[in-house]
GROMACS .gro file of C-alpha atoms in nm:
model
  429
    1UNK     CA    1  18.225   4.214   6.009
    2UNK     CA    2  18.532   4.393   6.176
    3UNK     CA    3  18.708   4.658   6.018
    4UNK     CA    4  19.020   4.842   6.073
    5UNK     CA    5  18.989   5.164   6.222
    6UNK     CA    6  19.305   5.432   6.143
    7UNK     CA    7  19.486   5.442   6.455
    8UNK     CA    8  19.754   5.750   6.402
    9UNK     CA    9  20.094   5.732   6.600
   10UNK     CA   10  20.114   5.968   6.832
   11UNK     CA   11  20.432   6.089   6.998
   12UNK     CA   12  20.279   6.027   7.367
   13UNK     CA   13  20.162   5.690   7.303
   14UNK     CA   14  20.368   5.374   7.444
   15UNK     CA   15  20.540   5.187   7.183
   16UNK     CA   16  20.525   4.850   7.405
   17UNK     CA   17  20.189   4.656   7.330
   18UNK     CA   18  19.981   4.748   7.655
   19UNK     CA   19  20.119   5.028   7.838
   20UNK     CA   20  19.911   5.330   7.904
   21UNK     CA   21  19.951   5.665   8.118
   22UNK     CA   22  19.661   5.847   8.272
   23UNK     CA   23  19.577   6.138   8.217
   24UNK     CA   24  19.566   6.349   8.580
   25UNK     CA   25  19.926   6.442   8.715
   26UNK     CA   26  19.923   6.351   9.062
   27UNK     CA   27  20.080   6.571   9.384
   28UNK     CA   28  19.992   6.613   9.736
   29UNK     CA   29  19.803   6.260   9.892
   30UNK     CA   30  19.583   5.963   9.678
   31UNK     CA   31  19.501   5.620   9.691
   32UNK     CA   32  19.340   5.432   9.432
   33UNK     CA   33  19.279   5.052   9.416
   34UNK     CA   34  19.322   4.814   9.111
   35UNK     CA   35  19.163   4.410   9.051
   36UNK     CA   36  19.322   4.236   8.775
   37UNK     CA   37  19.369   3.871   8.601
   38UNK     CA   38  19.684   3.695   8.471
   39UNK     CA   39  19.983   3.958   8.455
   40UNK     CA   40  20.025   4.323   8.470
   41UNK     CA   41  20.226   4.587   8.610
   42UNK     CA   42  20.094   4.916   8.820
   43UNK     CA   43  20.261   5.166   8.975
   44UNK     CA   44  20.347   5.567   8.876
   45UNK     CA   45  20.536   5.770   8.628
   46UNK     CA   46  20.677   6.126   8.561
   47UNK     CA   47  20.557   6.199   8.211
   48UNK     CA   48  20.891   6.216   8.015
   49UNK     CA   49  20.957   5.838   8.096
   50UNK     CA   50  21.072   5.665   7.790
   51UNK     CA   51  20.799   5.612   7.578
   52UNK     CA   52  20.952   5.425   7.201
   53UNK     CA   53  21.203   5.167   7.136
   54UNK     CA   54  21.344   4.840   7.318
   55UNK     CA   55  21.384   4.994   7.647
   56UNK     CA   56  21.085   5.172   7.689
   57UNK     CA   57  20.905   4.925   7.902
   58UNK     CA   58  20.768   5.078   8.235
   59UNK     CA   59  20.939   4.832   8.446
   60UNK     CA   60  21.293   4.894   8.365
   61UNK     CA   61  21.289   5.283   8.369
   62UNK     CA   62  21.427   5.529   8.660
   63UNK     CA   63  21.102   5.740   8.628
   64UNK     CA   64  20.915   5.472   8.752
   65UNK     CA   65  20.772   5.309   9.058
   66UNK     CA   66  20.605   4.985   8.985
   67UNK     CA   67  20.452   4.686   9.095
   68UNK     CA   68  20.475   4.397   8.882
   69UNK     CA   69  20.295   4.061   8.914
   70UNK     CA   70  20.465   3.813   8.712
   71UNK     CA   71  20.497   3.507   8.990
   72UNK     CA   72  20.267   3.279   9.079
   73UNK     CA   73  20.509   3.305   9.504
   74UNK     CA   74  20.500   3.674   9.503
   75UNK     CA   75  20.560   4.030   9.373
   76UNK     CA   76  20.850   4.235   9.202
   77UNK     CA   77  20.892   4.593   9.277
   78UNK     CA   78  21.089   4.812   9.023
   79UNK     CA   79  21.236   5.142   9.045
   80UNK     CA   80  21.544   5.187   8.774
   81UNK     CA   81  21.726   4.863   8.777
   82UNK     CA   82  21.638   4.795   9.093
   83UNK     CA   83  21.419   4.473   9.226
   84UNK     CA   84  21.271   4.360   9.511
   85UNK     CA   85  21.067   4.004   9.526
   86UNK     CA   86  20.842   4.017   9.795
   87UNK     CA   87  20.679   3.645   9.897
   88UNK     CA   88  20.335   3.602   9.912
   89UNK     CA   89  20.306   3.634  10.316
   90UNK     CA   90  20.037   3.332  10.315
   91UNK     CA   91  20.125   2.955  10.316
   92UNK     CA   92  19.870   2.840  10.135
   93UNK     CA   93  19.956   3.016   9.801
   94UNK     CA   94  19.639   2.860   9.592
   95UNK     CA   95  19.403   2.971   9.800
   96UNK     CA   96  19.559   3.336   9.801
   97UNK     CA   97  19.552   3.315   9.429
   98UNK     CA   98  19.220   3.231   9.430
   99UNK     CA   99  19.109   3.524   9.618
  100UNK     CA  100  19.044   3.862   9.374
  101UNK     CA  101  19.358   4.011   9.328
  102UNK     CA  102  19.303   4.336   9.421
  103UNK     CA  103  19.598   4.584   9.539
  104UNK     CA  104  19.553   4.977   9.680
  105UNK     CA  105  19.827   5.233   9.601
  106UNK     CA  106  19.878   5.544   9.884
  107UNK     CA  107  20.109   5.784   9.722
  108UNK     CA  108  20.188   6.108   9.987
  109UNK     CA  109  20.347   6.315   9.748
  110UNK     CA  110  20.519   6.564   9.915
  111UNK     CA  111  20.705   6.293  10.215
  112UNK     CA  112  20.836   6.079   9.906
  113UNK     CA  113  20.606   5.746  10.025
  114UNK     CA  114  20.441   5.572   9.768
  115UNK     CA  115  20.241   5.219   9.956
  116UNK     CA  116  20.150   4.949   9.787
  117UNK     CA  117  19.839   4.703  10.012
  118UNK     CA  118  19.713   4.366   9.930
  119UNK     CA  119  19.321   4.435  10.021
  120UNK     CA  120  19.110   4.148  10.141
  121UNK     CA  121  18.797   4.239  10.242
  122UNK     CA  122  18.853   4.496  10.450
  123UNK     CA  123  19.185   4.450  10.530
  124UNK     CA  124  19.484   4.610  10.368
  125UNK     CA  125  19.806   4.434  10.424
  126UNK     CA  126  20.140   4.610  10.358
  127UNK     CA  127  20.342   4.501  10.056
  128UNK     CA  128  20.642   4.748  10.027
  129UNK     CA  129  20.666   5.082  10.009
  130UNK     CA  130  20.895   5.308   9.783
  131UNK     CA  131  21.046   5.587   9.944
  132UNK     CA  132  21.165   5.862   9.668
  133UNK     CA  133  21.218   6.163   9.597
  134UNK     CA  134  20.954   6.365   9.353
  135UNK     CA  135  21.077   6.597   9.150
  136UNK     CA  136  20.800   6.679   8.959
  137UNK     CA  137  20.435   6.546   8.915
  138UNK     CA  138  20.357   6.161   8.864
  139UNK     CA  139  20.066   5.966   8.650
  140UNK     CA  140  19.975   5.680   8.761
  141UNK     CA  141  20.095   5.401   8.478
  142UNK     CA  142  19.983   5.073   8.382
  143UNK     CA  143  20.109   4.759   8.204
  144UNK     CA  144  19.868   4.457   8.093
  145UNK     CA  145  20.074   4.240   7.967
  146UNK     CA  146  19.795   3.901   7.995
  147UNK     CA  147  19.467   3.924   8.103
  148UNK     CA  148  19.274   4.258   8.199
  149UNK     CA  149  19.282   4.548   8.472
  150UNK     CA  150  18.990   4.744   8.628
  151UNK     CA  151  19.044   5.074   8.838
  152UNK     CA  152  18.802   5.047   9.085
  153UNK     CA  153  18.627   5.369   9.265
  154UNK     CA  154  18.694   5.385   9.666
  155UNK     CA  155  18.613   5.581   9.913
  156UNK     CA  156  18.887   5.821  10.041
  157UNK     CA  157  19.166   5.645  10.276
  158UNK     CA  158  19.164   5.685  10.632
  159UNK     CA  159  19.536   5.705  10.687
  160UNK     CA  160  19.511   5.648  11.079
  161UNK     CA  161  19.355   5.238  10.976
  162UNK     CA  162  19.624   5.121  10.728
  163UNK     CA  163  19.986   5.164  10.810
  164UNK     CA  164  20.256   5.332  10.609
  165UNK     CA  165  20.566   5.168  10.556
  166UNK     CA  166  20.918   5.313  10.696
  167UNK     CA  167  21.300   5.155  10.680
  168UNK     CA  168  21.472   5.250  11.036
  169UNK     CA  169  21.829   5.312  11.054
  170UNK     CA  170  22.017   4.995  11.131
  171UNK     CA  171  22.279   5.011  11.481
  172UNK     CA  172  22.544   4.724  11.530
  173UNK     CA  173  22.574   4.660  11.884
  174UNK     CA  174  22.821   4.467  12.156
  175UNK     CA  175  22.564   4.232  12.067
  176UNK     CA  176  22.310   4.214  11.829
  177UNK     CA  177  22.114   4.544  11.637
  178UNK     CA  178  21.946   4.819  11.715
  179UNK     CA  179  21.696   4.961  11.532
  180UNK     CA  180  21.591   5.334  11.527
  181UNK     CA  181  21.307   5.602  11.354
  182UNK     CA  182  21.174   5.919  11.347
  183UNK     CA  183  20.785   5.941  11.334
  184UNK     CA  184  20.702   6.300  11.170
  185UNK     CA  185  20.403   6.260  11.329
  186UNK     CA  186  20.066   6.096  11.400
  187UNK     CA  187  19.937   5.790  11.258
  188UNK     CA  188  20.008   5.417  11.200
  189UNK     CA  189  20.380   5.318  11.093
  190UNK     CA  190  20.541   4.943  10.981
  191UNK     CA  191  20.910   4.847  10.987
  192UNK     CA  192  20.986   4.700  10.655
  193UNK     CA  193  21.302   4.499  10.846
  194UNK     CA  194  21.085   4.359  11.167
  195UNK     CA  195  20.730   4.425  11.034
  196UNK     CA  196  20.658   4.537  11.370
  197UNK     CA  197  20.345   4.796  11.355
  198UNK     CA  198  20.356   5.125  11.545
  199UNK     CA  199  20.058   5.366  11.576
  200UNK     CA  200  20.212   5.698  11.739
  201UNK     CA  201  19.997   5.991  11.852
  202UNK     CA  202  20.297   6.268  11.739
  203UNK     CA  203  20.623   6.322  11.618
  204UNK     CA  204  20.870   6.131  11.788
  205UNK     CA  205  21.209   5.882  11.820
  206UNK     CA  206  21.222   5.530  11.895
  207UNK     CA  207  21.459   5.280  11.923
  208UNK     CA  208  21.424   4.888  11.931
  209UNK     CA  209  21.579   4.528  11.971
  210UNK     CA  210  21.582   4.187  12.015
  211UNK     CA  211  21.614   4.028  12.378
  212UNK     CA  212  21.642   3.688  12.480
  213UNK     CA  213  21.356   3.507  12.600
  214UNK     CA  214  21.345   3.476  13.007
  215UNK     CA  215  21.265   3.070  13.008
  216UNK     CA  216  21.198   3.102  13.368
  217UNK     CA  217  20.951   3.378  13.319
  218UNK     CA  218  20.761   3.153  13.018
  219UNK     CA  219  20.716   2.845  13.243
  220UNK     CA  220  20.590   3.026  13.520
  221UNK     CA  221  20.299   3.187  13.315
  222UNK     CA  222  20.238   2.825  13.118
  223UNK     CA  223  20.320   2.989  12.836
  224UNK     CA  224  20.599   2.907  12.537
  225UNK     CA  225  20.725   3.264  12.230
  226UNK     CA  226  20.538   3.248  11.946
  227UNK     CA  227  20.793   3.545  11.812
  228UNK     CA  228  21.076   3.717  11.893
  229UNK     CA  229  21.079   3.959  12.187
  230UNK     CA  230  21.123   4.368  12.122
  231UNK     CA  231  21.286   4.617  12.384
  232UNK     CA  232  21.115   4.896  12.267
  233UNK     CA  233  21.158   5.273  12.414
  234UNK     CA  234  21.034   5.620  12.328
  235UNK     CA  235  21.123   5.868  12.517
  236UNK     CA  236  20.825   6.092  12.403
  237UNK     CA  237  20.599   5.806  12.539
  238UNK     CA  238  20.405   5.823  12.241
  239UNK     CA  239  20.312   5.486  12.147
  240UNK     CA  240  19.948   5.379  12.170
  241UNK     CA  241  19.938   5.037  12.000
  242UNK     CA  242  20.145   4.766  11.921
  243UNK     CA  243  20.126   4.520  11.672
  244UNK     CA  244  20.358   4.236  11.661
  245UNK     CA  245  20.390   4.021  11.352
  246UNK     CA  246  20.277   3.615  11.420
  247UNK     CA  247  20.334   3.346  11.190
  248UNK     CA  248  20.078   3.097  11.248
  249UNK     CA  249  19.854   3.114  10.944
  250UNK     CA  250  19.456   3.034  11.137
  251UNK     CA  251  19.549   3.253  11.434
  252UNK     CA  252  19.313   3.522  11.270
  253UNK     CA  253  19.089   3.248  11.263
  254UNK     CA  254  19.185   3.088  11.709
  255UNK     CA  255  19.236   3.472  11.818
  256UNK     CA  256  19.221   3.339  12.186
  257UNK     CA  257  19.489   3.133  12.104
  258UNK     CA  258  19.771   3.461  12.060
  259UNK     CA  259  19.835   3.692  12.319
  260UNK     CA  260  20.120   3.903  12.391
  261UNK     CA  261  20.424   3.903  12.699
  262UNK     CA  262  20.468   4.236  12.837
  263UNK     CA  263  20.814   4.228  13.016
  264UNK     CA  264  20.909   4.490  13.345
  265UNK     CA  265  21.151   4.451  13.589
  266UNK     CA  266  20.827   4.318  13.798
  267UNK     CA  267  20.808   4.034  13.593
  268UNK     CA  268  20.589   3.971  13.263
  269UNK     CA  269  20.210   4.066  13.206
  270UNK     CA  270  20.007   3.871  12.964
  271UNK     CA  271  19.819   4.113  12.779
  272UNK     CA  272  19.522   4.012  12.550
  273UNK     CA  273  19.497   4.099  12.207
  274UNK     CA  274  19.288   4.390  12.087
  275UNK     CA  275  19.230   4.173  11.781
  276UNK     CA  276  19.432   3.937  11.583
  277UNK     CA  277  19.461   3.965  11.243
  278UNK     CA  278  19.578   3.741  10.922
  279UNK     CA  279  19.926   3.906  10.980
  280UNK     CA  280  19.946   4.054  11.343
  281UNK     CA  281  19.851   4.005  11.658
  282UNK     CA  282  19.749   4.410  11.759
  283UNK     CA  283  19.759   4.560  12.160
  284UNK     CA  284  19.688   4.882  12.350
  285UNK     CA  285  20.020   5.001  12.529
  286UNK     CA  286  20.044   5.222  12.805
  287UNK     CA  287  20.414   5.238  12.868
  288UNK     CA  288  20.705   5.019  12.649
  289UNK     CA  289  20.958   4.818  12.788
  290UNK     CA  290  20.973   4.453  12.606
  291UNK     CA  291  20.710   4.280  12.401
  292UNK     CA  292  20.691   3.920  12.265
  293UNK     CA  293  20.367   3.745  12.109
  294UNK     CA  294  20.297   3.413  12.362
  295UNK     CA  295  20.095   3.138  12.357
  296UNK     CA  296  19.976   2.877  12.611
  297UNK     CA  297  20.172   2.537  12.607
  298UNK     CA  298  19.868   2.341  12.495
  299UNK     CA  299  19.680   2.460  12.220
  300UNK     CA  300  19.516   2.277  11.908
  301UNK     CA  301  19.651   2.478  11.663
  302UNK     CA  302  20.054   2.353  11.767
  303UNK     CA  303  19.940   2.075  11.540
  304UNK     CA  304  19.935   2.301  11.243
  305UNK     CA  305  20.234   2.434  11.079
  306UNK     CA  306  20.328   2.773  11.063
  307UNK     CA  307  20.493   3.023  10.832
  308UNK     CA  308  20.884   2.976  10.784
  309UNK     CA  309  21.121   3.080  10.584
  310UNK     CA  310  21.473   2.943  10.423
  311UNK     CA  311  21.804   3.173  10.453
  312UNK     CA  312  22.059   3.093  10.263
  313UNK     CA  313  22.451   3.267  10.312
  314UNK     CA  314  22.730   3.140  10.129
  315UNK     CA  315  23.114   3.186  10.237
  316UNK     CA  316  23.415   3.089  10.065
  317UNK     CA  317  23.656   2.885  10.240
  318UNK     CA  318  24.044   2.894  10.247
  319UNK     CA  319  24.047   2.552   9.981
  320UNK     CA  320  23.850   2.600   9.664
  321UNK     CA  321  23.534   2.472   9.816
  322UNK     CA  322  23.225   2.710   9.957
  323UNK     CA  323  22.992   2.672  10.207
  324UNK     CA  324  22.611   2.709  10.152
  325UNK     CA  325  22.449   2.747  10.490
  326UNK     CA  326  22.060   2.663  10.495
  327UNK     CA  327  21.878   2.812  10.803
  328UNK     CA  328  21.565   2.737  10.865
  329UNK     CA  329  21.296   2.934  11.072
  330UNK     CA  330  20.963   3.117  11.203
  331UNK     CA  331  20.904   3.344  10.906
  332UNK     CA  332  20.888   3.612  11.201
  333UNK     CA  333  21.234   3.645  11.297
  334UNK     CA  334  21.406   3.963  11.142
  335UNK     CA  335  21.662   3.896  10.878
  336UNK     CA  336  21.865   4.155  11.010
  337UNK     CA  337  21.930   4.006  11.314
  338UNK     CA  338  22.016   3.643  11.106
  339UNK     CA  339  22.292   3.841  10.860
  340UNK     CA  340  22.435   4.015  11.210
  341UNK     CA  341  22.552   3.665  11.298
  342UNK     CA  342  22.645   3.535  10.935
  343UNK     CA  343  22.913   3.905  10.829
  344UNK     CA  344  23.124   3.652  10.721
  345UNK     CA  345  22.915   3.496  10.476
  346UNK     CA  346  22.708   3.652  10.155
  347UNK     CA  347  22.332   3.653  10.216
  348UNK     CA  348  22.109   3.500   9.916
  349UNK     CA  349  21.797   3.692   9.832
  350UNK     CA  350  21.580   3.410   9.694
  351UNK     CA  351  21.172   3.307   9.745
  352UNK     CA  352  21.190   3.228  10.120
  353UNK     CA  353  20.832   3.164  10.224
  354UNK     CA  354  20.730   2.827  10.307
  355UNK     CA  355  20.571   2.578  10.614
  356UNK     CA  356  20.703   2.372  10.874
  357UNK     CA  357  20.566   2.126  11.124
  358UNK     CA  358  20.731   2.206  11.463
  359UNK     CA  359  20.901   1.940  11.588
  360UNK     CA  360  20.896   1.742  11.233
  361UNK     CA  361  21.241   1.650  11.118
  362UNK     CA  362  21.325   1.775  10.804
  363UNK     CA  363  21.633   1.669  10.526
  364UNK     CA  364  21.855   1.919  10.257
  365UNK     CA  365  21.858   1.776   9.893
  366UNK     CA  366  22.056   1.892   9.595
  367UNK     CA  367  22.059   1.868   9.248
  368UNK     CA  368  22.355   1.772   9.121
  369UNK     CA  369  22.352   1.476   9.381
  370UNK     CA  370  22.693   1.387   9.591
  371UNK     CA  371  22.755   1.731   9.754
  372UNK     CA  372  22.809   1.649  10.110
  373UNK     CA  373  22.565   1.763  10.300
  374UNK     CA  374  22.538   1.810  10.675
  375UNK     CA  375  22.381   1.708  10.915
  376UNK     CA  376  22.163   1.433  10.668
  377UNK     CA  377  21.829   1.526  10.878
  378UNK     CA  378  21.738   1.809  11.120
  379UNK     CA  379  21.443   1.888  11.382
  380UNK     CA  380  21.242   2.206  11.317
  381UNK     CA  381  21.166   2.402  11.626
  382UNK     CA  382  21.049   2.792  11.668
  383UNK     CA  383  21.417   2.940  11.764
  384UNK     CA  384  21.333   3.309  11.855
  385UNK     CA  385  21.723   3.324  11.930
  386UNK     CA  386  21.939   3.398  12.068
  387UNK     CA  387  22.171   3.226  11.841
  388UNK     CA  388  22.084   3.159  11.448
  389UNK     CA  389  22.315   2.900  11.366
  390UNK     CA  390  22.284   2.701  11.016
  391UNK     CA  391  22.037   2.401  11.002
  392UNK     CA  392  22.208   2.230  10.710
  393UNK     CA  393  22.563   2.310  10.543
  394UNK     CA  394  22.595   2.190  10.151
  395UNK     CA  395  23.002   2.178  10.078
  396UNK     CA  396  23.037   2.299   9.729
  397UNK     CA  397  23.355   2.293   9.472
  398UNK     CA  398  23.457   2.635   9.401
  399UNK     CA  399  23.397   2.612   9.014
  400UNK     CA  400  23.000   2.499   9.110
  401UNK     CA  401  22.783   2.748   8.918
  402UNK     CA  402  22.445   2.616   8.948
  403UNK     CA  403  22.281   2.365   9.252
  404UNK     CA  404  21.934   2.340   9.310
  405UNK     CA  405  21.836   2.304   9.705
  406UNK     CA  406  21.510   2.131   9.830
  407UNK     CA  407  21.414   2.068  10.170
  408UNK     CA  408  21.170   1.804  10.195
  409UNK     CA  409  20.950   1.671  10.447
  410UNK     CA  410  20.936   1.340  10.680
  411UNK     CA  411  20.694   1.238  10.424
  412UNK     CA  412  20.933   1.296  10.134
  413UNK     CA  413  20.781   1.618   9.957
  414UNK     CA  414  20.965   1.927   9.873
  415UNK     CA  415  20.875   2.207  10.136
  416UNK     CA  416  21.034   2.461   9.949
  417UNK     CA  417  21.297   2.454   9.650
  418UNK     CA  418  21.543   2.684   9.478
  419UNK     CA  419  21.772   2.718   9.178
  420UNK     CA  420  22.139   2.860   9.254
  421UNK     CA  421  22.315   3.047   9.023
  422UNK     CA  422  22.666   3.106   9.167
  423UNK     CA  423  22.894   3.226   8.913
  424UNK     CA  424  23.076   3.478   9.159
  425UNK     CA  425  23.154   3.161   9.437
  426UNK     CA  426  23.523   3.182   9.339
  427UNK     CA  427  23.545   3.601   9.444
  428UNK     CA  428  23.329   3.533   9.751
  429UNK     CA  429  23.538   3.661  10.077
   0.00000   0.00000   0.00000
């Protein structure tokens, strides 16, 4: 027989069902790795964070940095009332689910850099990472708001095996963007904008950007981009390995299939992959100049589809009607580069993650039905650039508030599928 046990409040104790705080305040470097079921939120805390009433839910609070799994496509990070969705970075999102959900936190303290990994075997694959400022101690927090959590006992992090996340200052160019960093030292490094992957031996600068694709150069090796291709220089010459993000989603499994075009003024070097991972196809440098993941023209897996992703930029016209542009590509290409050619235009953050079929023709639905839509069907094909123009453009009245886009397949399935809200379309300049 159960009995009621007295539970006295307490003034420390979280008001909001399933919230708890641990104990040990937290400075200098950690990492510590979580499995859970259904939904829950994970992350850290200073310890005055709002503990009673309404608002006193770890995800909404400025003291906070938290992870928060509440999507069956992805993950929401929260700091304050800020949000970021990040996709699940795998096509096949069932069998991802089914794995154990298990994520690793890195939290350097003193730089600012709290990392959050998806780990897979023995594989951890960058999420996002925060970068803050601490003011004052943090505890790592938890929410369980379904299901159950489990902190999980690891062995210490090598730092120099998983990479720590950094956001590069942004250049616009005659043409294009540059991108630029500051290492403060050694270790492994990823771009949150490209998700290129840097391992540096000491402190240095580098700058990067996409270059067109040499056709000539392609053809004469046999071999076709599989990913954009990266000027990269460094004037320390500090670089030591490369690794360039892929989107085919069994390369890990084909890794003869990926290798990588090394670009001089001699001409381009094919240079074989150290290893190829779910995410990244990895290389020993010696010198930089420009690198772009290549493949031969033949090979089994072009039947497959790859990882893509759907843009969307909206722009008001001079009549009340808008413009929804729908581009679709390689889930490789940087969205920087896409917005430098759409200023004009508002960017969408929505899901983007999806698959294509290269050289599968794909249509643009919409619900309500009757917008015009143009053109009615397009071809998918791996553009690496130079030009990002839009695949399909929906007309919409300026008073539309809500359209739901789907882009469906030859075989009449939806791909991928959003809800629009768009009650700002008549401000839009």
């Amino acid at each position: 027989m159960e009995e009621k046990q007295k539970y006295p409040d307490h003034p420390e104790r979280f008001e909001y069902e399933g919230q708890v705080m641990c104990r040990e305040a937290l400075t200098g470097r950690h990492y510590w790795e979580m499995e859970w079921t259904s939904v829950i939120n994970m992350g850290v805390a200073f310890k005055e964070v709002k503990r009673k009433g309404w608002d006193s839910q770890l995800d909404w609070s400025d003291k906070t940095w938290m992870l928060l799994n509440d999507s069956s496509n992805g993950f929401t990070f929260s700091h304050g009332l800020q949000r970021v969705f990040i996709p699940i970075p795998y096509i096949d999102v069932k069998a991802f689910l089914a794995r154990t959900r298990r994520v690793g936190l890195f939290l350097d303290w003193p730089a600012g850099i709290l990392c959050f990994y998806w780990v897979s075997d023995d594989t951890r694959t960058l999420l996002h990472t925060f970068h803050s400022t601490f003011t004052e101690p943090v505890y790592p927090s938890f929410g369980v708001l379904a299901g159950s959590l489990t902190l999980l006992t690891v062995e210490k992090l090598e730092t120099d095996h998983v990479p720590l996340g950094f956001t590069p200052e942004v250049t616009r160019e005659r043409i294009g963007v540059s991108y630029s960093f500051k290492f403060p030292g050694s270790g492994l490094f990823q771009c949150s904008l490209t998700g290129l992957v840097f391992r540096v031996t000491r402190e240095a600068e580098l700058t990067y950007r996409t270059q067109i694709w040499d056709e000539m150069l392609l053809l004469t090796a046999n071999k076709q981009p599989g990913g954009p291709l990266f000027s990269i220089e460094c004037p320390q010459d500090c670089i030591r390995e490369l690794q360039l993000p892929h989107c085919r989603p069994e390369a890990a499994l084909l890794p003869d299939c990926l290798s990588v075009g090394h670009i001089t003024d001699d001409g381009m070097s094919v240079i074989p992959p150290l290893k190829v991972t779910e995410t990244h196809v990895v290389v020993s440098v010696s010198h930089l100049s420009g690198f772009g993941i290549v493949f031969d023209r033949i090979k089994k897996f072009l039947t497959k589809p790859i990882r893509g992703q759907v843009l969307l930029f909206l722009r008001q016209l001079q009549r009340p009607l808008s413009i929804l542009s729908v581009i679709l590509l390689p889930s490789n290409v940087p969205l920087q580069d896409v917005k430098e050619q759409h200023t004009g235009s508002k960017f969408i953050q929505a899901p983007s993650f999806c698959s294509f079929h290269k050289g599968k023709t794909y249509c643009l639905h919409s619900d309500p039905s009757g917008l015009t839509i143009q053109p009615k069907t397009a071809q998918f094909f791996e553009n690496y650039g130079p030009n990002y123009h839009a695949t399909f453009e929906i007309t919409l009245p300026t008073r539309t508030e809500d359209v739901t886009v789907m882009v469906r397949s030859p075989e009449e399935e939806n791909v991928w599928d959003y809800a629009l809200h768009l009650p700002g379309t008549q401000t839009i300049c």
